[in-house]
XYZ file of C-alpha atoms in Angstrom:
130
model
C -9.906 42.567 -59.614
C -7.180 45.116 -59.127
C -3.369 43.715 -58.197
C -2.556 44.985 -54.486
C 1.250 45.076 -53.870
C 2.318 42.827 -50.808
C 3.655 44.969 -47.801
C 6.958 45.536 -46.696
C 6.366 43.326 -44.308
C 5.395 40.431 -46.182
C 8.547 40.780 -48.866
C 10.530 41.112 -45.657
C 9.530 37.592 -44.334
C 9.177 36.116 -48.388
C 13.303 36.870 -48.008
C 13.164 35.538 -44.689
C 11.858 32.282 -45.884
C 13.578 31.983 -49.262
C 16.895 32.251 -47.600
C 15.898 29.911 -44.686
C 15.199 27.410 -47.574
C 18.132 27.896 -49.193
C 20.325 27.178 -45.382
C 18.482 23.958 -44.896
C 19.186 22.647 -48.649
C 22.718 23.662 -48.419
C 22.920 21.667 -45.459
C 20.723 19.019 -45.931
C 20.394 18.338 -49.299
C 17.808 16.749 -51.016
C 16.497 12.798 -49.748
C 14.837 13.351 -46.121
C 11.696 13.404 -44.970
C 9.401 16.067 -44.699
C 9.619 16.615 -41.353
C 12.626 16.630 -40.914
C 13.214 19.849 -43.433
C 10.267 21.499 -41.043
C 12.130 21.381 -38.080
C 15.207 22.740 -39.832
C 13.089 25.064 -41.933
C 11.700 26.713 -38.677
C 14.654 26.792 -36.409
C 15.931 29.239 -39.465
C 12.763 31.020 -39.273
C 13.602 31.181 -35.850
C 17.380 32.108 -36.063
C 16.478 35.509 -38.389
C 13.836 36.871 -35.452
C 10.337 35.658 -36.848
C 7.935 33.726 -35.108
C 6.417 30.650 -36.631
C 3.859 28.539 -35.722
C 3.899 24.780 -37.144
C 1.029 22.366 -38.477
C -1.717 25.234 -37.559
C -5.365 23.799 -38.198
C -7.220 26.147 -40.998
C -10.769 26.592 -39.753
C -13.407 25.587 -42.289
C -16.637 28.170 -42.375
C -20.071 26.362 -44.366
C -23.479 27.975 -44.176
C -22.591 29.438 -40.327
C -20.714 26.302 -39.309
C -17.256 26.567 -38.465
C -14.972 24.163 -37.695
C -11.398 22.605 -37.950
C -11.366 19.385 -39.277
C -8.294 17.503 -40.706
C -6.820 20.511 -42.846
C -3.778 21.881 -41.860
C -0.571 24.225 -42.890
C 2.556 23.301 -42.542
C 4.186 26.795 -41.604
C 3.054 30.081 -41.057
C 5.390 32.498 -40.187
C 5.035 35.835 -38.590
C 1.178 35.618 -39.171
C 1.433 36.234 -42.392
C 3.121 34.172 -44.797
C 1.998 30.184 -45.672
C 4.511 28.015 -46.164
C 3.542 24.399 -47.337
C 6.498 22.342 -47.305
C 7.248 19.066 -49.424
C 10.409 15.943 -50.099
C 8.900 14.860 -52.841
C 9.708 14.022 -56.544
C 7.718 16.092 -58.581
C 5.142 18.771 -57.152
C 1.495 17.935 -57.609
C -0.662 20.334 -59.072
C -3.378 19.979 -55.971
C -0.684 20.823 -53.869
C -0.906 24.540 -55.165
C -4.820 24.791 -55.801
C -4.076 23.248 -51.511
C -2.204 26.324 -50.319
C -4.247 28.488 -52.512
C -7.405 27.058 -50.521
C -5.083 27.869 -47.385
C -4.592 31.082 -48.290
C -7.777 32.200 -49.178
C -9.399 30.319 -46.013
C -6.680 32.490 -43.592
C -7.139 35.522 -45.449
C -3.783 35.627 -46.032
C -2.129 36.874 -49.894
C 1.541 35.407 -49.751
C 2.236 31.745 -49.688
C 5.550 28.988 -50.636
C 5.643 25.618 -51.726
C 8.467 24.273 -50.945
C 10.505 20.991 -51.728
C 13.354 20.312 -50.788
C 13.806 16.822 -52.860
C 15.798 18.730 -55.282
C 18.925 19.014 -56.510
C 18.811 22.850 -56.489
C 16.565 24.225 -54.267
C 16.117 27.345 -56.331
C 13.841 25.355 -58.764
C 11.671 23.772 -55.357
C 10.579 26.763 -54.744
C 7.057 28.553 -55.738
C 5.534 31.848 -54.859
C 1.899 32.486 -55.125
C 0.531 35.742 -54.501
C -3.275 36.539 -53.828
């Protein structure tokens, strides 16, 4: 498989989000719930001009059946980038093979785990590219 570089669009919103991160750590700090950091998280989306759309279903396609059962992303913002965000203390491995599913299910090549229970946010934060 040959490596595609991601647009200019999509390292324009990966800054978009990184730094939106960032502003809600600096603020916030580490200790809330999840939700909580979501809201924040997307009223920074918001406040740098993207669009965002929260807990979007991720449809499910088996042997011609489609359908949207149960799965869900947290963030994805300007139709193009995943974000799955997390206030927890230690990532979980199936939390990345998770977004990678989401990815791959949206047909989309940029995604961010993100948690925010951290003392520096800079080490909450993953990139995987498809």
């Amino acid at each position: 498989m040959e490596y595609a570089f991601l647009s200019e669009k999509e390292e324009a919103i990966a800054k978009i989000v990184v730094e939106a991160a960032y502003r809600v750590h600096k603020k916030l700090g580490p200790g809330l719930l999840e939700k909580v950091y979501e809201v924040c998280f997307c009223h920074e989306i918001a406040k740098q001009g993207s669009q965002y759309k929260r807990q979007l279903p991720v449809p499910i396609v088996y042997d011609e059946l489609q359908f949207e059962e149960g799965l869900r992303l947290d963030v994805l913002v300007d139709d193009l980038v995943i974000c799955e965000l997390k206030a927890v203390d230690e990532i979980n491995p199936i939390w990345e093979a998770q977004l990678i599913t989401h990815l791959k299910l949206m047909k989309r090549r940029l995604g961010f785990l993100i948690n925010f229970n951290v003392p520096v946010i800079k080490k909450g934060i993953e990139r995987i590219i498809l």
